[in-house]
């Protein structure tokens, strides 16, 4: 590729050239037939811009407030695992980028830098993403460490009772790096030489029995706000609000979990268009053209003002 990238899509090709195939495929791939992955991309492309003219745009302020934290635009860094597979500085570099961009970073439970390393690296506002292990004591320890180290919310990912069937990882026999957060607690090594080691690791450790009633456990061990990540239906959005979580994140996990779910951006539209759902905070992790889908004002209002308040009157 000639010169510096000028379009974000160019980074993908640079990554493909730079990374070992096993890691590139891990970052790049979706689950099974990758139907939803294609839909995620195409549904965004179908959203056409509708520019209004002769508006004073000499001063633009996209800043908004998420759970009380002002950020420069309604775009946050979603939790993604294993940053050191791509760069030796791992999540510390990502956190510094979040600080420089004045946005929030959600640190993955499966990070390669520790909760403490990321916390002490810069002043970015950080949330902590949680997977619940069968060994609940380990997950509880991580929540406590996040709280002690100034993370501002827990993002409970609920769409991965089992890891999605990622066919490239199966072929590559994807191996997870050892995670320093779990040193002395749990190892990512599995006694398994077939298929994706990562999938085998998740199968052995993730608590597939975790359900709505277990949210009480999480509520009891932390005072931090709790967001549920992975909501894809109206029914579950209602339930989440009923059980009193502090927000939901509409997501199909970048199409890496269940294939043949709708594109995230389409679900977001469905949830916001239904009067019941304009309660609490609705965040979305792939925000590039989100403004065009929703009335700008509505999105900002939702994030800034909504809190506990009913927003259905805005529709
Ligand atoms: C390489 C990679 C790793 C990911 N790791 C995590 C993770 O550790 N925890 C998590 O909750 N989501 C993880 N995700 C999902 C993202 O947080 C995010 O949901 C997704 O990239 C965007 O899809 P969405 O718009 O449907 O949310 C990962 C995604 C990618 C591409
Ligand atoms: C067991 C690792 C899970 C990380 C993750 O969420 C992903 O790869 O999508």
Coordinates of N, CA, C and O in Angstrom, one line a residue, residues 26 80-83 91 107-113 128-129 131 133 176-177 179 181-182 188 198 201-202 205-206:
X26 N -8.6 -14.4 13.6 CA -9.4 -14.3 14.8 C -10.1 -12.9 14.9 O -11.3 -12.8 15.2
X80 N -12.7 -5.5 23.3 CA -12.2 -6.6 22.4 C -11.0 -7.2 23.1 O -10.2 -6.6 23.7
X81 N -10.9 -8.5 22.9 CA -9.9 -9.3 23.6 C -8.5 -9.2 23.0 O -8.4 -8.9 21.8
X82 N -7.5 -9.5 23.8 CA -6.2 -9.9 23.3 C -5.5 -8.8 22.5 O -4.9 -9.1 21.4
X83 N -5.4 -7.6 22.9 CA -4.8 -6.6 22.1 C -3.3 -6.8 21.8 O -2.7 -6.4 20.8
X91 N -3.6 -3.3 25.5 CA -4.7 -2.4 25.9 C -4.2 -1.1 26.4 O -5.0 -0.1 26.5
X107 N -12.8 -2.0 28.8 CA -11.7 -3.0 28.8 C -12.3 -4.4 28.8 O -13.1 -4.7 29.7
X108 N -11.8 -5.3 27.9 CA -12.3 -6.6 27.9 C -11.9 -7.5 29.1 O -10.7 -7.3 29.6
X109 N -12.7 -8.3 29.5 CA -12.4 -9.3 30.5 C -11.2 -10.2 30.1 O -10.5 -10.7 30.9
X110 N -11.1 -10.3 28.8 CA -10.0 -11.1 28.2 C -8.9 -10.3 27.7 O -8.3 -10.5 26.6
X111 N -8.6 -9.2 28.4 CA -7.5 -8.3 28.0 C -6.1 -9.0 28.3 O -6.0 -9.8 29.2
X112 N -5.1 -8.6 27.5 CA -3.8 -9.1 27.7 C -3.0 -8.2 28.7 O -2.1 -8.7 29.3
X113 N -3.3 -6.9 28.8 CA -2.8 -6.1 29.9 C -3.7 -6.3 31.1 O -4.9 -6.5 31.0
X128 N -15.5 -1.7 32.7 CA -14.9 -3.0 32.7 C -15.9 -4.1 32.2 O -17.0 -4.2 32.7
X129 N -15.5 -4.8 31.1 CA -16.5 -5.8 30.6 C -16.2 -7.1 31.3 O -15.1 -7.5 31.6
X131 N -17.1 -11.3 31.7 CA -17.7 -12.6 31.4 C -17.8 -13.3 32.8 O -16.9 -13.1 33.6
X133 N -17.4 -16.6 34.9 CA -16.8 -17.9 34.8 C -17.6 -18.8 35.8 O -18.3 -18.4 36.7
X176 N -5.4 -19.2 22.6 CA -5.5 -17.9 23.4 C -4.2 -17.6 24.1 O -3.6 -18.6 24.6
X177 N -3.8 -16.4 24.2 CA -2.6 -16.1 25.0 C -2.9 -16.2 26.4 O -4.0 -16.2 26.9
X179 N -3.4 -14.9 30.0 CA -3.9 -13.6 30.4 C -3.4 -13.3 31.8 O -3.8 -14.0 32.8
X181 N -4.3 -11.1 34.0 CA -5.3 -10.9 35.0 C -5.6 -12.1 35.8 O -6.0 -12.1 36.9
X182 N -5.4 -13.3 35.2 CA -5.8 -14.5 35.8 C -4.6 -15.3 36.3 O -4.7 -16.5 36.6
X188 N -5.2 -20.4 30.3 CA -5.9 -20.5 29.0 C -5.5 -21.7 28.3 O -6.1 -22.0 27.2
X198 N -9.4 -21.8 21.8 CA -10.1 -20.7 22.4 C -11.6 -21.1 22.7 O -12.1 -20.9 23.9
X201 N -11.4 -23.5 25.6 CA -11.2 -22.8 26.8 C -12.5 -22.2 27.3 O -12.9 -22.3 28.5
X202 N -13.2 -21.5 26.4 CA -14.5 -20.8 26.8 C -15.5 -21.9 27.3 O -16.2 -21.7 28.3
X205 N -14.6 -22.8 30.8 CA -14.6 -21.8 31.9 C -15.9 -20.9 32.0 O -16.3 -20.6 33.1
X206 N -16.5 -20.6 30.9 CA -17.7 -19.7 30.9 C -18.9 -20.4 31.6 O -19.1 -21.6 31.3

